[in-house]
C-alpha positions as a printed Julia matrix, in Angstrom:
288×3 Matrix{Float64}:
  -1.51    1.81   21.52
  -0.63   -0.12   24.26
   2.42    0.54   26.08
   3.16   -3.76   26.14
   4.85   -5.27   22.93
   2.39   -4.9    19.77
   0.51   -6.97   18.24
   0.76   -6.05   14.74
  -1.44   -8.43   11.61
   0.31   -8.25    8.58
  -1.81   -9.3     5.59
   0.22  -10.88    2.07
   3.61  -11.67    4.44
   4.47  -14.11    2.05
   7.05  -11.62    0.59
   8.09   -7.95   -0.09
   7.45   -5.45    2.61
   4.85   -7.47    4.46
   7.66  -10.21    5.02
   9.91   -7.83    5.93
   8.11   -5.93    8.59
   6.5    -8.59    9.76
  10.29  -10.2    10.65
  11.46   -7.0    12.25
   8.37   -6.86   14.09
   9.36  -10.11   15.8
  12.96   -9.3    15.82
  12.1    -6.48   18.61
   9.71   -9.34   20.49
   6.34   -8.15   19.55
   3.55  -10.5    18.23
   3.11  -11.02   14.46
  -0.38  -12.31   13.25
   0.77  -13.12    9.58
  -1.48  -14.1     6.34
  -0.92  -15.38    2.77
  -3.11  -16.91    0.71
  -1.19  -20.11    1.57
   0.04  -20.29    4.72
   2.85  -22.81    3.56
   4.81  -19.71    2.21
   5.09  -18.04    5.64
   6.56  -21.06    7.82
   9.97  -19.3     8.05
   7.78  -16.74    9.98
   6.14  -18.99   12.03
   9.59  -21.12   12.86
  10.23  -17.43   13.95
   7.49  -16.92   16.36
   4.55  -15.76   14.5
   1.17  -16.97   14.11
   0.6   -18.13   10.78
  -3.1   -17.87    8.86
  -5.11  -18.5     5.38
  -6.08  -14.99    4.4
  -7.13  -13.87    0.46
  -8.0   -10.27    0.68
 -10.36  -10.81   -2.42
 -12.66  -13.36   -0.5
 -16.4   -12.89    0.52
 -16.37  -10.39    3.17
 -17.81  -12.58    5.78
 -15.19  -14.88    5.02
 -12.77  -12.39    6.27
 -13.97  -10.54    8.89
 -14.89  -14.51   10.52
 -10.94  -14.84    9.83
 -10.19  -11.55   11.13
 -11.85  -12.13   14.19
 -10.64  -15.5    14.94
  -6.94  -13.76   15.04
  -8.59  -10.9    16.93
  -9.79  -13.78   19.36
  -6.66  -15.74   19.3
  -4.66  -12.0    20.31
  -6.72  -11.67   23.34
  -8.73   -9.85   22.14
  -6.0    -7.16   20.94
  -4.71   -5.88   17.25
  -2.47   -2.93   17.65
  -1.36   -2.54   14.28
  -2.47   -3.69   10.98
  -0.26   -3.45    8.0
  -2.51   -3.62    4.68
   0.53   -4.76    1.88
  -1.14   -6.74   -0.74
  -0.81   -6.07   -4.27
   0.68   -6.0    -7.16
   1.09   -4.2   -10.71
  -0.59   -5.58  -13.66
   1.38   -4.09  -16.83
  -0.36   -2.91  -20.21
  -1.62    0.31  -22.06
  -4.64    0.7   -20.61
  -6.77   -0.61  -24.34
  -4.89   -4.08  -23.37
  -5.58   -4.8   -19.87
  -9.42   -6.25  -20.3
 -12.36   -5.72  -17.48
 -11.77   -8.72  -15.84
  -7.6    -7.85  -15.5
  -8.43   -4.65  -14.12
 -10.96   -5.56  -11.99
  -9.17   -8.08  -10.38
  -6.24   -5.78   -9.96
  -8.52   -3.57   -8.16
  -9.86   -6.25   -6.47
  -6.65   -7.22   -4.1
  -5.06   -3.44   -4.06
  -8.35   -1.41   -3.05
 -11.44   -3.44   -2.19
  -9.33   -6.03   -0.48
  -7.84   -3.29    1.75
 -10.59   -1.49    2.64
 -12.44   -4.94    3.39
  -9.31   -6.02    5.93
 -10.01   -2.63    7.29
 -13.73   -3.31    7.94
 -13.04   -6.69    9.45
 -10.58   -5.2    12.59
 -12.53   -1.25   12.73
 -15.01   -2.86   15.62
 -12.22   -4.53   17.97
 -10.23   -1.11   17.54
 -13.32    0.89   17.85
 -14.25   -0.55   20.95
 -10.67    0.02   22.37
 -10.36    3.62   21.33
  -6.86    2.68   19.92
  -5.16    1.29   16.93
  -2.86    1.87   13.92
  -3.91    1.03   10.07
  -1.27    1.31    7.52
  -1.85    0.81    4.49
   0.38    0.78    0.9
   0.35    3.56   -1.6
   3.21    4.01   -4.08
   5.07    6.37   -5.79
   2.62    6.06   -8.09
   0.11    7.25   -5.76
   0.97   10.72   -6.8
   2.26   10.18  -10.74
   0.55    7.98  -13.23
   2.59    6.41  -16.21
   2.51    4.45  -19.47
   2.03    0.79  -19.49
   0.65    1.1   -15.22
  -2.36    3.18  -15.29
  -4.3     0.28  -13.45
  -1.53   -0.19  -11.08
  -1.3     4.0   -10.52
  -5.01    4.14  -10.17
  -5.28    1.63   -7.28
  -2.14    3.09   -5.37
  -3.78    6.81   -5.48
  -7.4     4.87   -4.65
  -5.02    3.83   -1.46
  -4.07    6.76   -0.68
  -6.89    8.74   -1.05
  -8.75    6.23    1.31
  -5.77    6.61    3.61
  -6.56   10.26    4.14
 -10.01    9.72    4.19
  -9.9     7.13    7.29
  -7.23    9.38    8.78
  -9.74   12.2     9.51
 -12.86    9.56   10.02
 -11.19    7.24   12.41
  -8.23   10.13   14.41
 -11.65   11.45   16.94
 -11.98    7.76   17.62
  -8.15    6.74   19.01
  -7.45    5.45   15.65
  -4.29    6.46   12.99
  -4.45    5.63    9.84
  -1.38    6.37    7.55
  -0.33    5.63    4.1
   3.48    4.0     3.03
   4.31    5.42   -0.05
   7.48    3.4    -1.3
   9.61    4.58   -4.28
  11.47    1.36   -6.17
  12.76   -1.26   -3.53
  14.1    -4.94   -4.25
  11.31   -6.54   -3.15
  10.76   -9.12   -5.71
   7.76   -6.79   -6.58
   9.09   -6.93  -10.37
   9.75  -10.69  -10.46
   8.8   -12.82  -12.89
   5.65  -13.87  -11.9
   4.85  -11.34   -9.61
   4.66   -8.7   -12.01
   1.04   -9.46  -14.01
   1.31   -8.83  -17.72
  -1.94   -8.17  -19.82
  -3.09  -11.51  -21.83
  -3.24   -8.84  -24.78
  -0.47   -7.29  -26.52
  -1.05   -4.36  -29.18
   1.62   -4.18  -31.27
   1.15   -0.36  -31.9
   2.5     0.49  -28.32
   5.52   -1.26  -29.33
   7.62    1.58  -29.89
   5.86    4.33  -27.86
   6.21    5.02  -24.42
   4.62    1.94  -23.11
   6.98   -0.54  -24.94
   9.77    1.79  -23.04
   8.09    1.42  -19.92
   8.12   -2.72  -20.64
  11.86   -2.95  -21.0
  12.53   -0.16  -18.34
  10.72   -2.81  -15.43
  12.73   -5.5   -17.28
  16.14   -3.41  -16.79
  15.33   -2.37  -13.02
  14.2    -5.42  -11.67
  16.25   -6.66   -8.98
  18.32   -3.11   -9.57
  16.22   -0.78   -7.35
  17.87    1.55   -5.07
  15.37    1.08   -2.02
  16.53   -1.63    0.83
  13.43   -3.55    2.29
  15.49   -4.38    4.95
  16.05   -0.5     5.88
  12.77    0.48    4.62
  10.67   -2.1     6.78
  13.0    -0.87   10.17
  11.85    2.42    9.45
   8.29    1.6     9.24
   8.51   -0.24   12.51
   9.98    2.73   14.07
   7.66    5.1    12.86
   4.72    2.84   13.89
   6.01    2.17   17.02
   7.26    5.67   17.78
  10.59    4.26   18.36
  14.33    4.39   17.11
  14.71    6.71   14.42
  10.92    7.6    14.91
  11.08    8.57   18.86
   8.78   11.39   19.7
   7.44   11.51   16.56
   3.64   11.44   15.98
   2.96    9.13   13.3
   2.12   11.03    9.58
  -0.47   10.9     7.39
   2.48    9.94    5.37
   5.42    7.57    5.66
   7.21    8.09    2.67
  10.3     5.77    1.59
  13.21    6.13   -0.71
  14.77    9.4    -2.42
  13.06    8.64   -5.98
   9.72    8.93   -4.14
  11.05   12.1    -2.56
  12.23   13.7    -5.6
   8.9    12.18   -7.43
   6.67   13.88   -5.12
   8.55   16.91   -5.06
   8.58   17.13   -9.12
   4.56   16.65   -8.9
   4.0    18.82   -6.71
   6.06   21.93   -8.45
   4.3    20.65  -11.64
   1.03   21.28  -10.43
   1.84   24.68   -8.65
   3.2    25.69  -12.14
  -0.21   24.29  -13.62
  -2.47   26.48  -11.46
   0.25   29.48  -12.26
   0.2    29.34  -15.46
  -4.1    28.52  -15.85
  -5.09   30.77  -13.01
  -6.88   33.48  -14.43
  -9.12   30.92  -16.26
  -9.52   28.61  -13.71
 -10.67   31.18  -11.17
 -12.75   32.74  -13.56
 -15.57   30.15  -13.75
 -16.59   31.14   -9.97
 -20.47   33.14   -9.6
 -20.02   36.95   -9.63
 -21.59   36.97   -6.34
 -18.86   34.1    -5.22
């Protein structure tokens, strides 16, 4: 990355953590390229300084890599940083979310990330230098009742994440992966949480209708700051503040209930493999 103030292009910075970074991006003087779907939402970040564009991460893909290279263009030809933080979490069993729900889920967490990600590869490419960062989740590593669709994007994310982070690091290029636990970022909203048209009323009382009026109870309750969280990104991004001479992880987790989440999965599993070992390794060729 350049050692000159980034430019960083922050795509859904309408609200949530792309807001949030994108505003203590230009609090330190660096240059925001910020997208929404309407670019109306995002004048209190262009009354701030940044550059304000039309972006849907679900259109065409020539449609947004013409987009992403107009901001390229309008940067001087530079993009230091791009911060991938659209989506959101359609809620339902899994029987009640239809094709179209899920696919359209998918749609704006996965394919519209790794489309962004096409659209600004060749300018970074041909500089040998750049940062992607995209959004997991806590429930990149643990699925649950009533979010499988929401679960199965943010470990899609992540798994891409690592993937790019090995393609693009002989190249000049990090990629890393934010992994928030529960933050206050409207993300649970009415209106920003997506509810499945269909309702079964056999999940009522199981695990899924706890899971409904758990989200209902939290909202608005969640122990992560986006205010703190989003500094921390920028630092660790940056390689600054509470970041400085730190190489940038494959993983930039946020929150102690995505701390203690990981941790649990992870000593779940090892017991897993314990416990199944002798029949797990015992499928192998005798001559393995």
């Amino acid at each position: 990355m350049s050692s000159s103030a980034p430019t960083w292009l922050v795509t859904a910075a309408s609200s949530g953590f792309g807001k949030f970074i994108a505003l203590e991006a230009l609090s330190r003087g660096h240059t925001v390229l910020a997208t929404a779907r309407n670019p109306t939402k995002i004048d209190d970040l262009k009354s701030k300084g940044a550059k304000t564009y039309a972006l849907d991460v679900t259109w065409e893909m020539p449609r947004i890599q013409s987009t992403v290279d107009q901001m390229v263009k309008d940067a001087g030809g530079r993009v230091d940083i791009l911060i991938n933080a659209a989506g959101y979490v359609l809620e339902g069993a899994l029987e009640e979310t239809s094709p179209e729900e899920t696919l359209a889920e998918f749609s704006t967490n996965v394919f519209g990330m790794i489309n962004v990600t096409r659209a600004i590869l060749p300018s970074m490419r041909t500089r040998r230098s750049g940062i992607i960062a995209n959004f997991g989740s806590l429930g990149s590593w643990r699925g649950g009742a009533a979010f499988s669709n929401y679960a199965a994007t943010k470990w899609a994310c992540t798994a891409i994440s690592e993937s790019l982070y090995q393609e693009l690091r002989p190249l000049g290029i990090t990629c890393t992966v934010i992994e928030p636990g529960y933050f206050r970022t409207g993300f649970l909203n009415p209106g920003a949480r997506i509810k499945s048209a269909k309702v079964i009323d056999d999940y009522t009382d199981t695990t899924v209708g706890d899971v409904r009026r758990a989200l209902d109870t939290v909202d608005n309750k969640q122990p992560g700051d986006v205010v703190k969280g989003s500094k921390v990104v920028v630092d660790v991004l940056t390689r600054t503040g509470a970041a400085a001479g730190r190489d940038i992880p494959l993983r930039i987790v946020l929150g102690k209930d995505c701390v203690q989440g990981i941790r649990q999965k992870c000593a779940d599993t090892l017991k897993l493999l314990e416990d199944w070992e002798p029949i797990i390794t015992s499928t192998d060729h005798d001559d393995a």
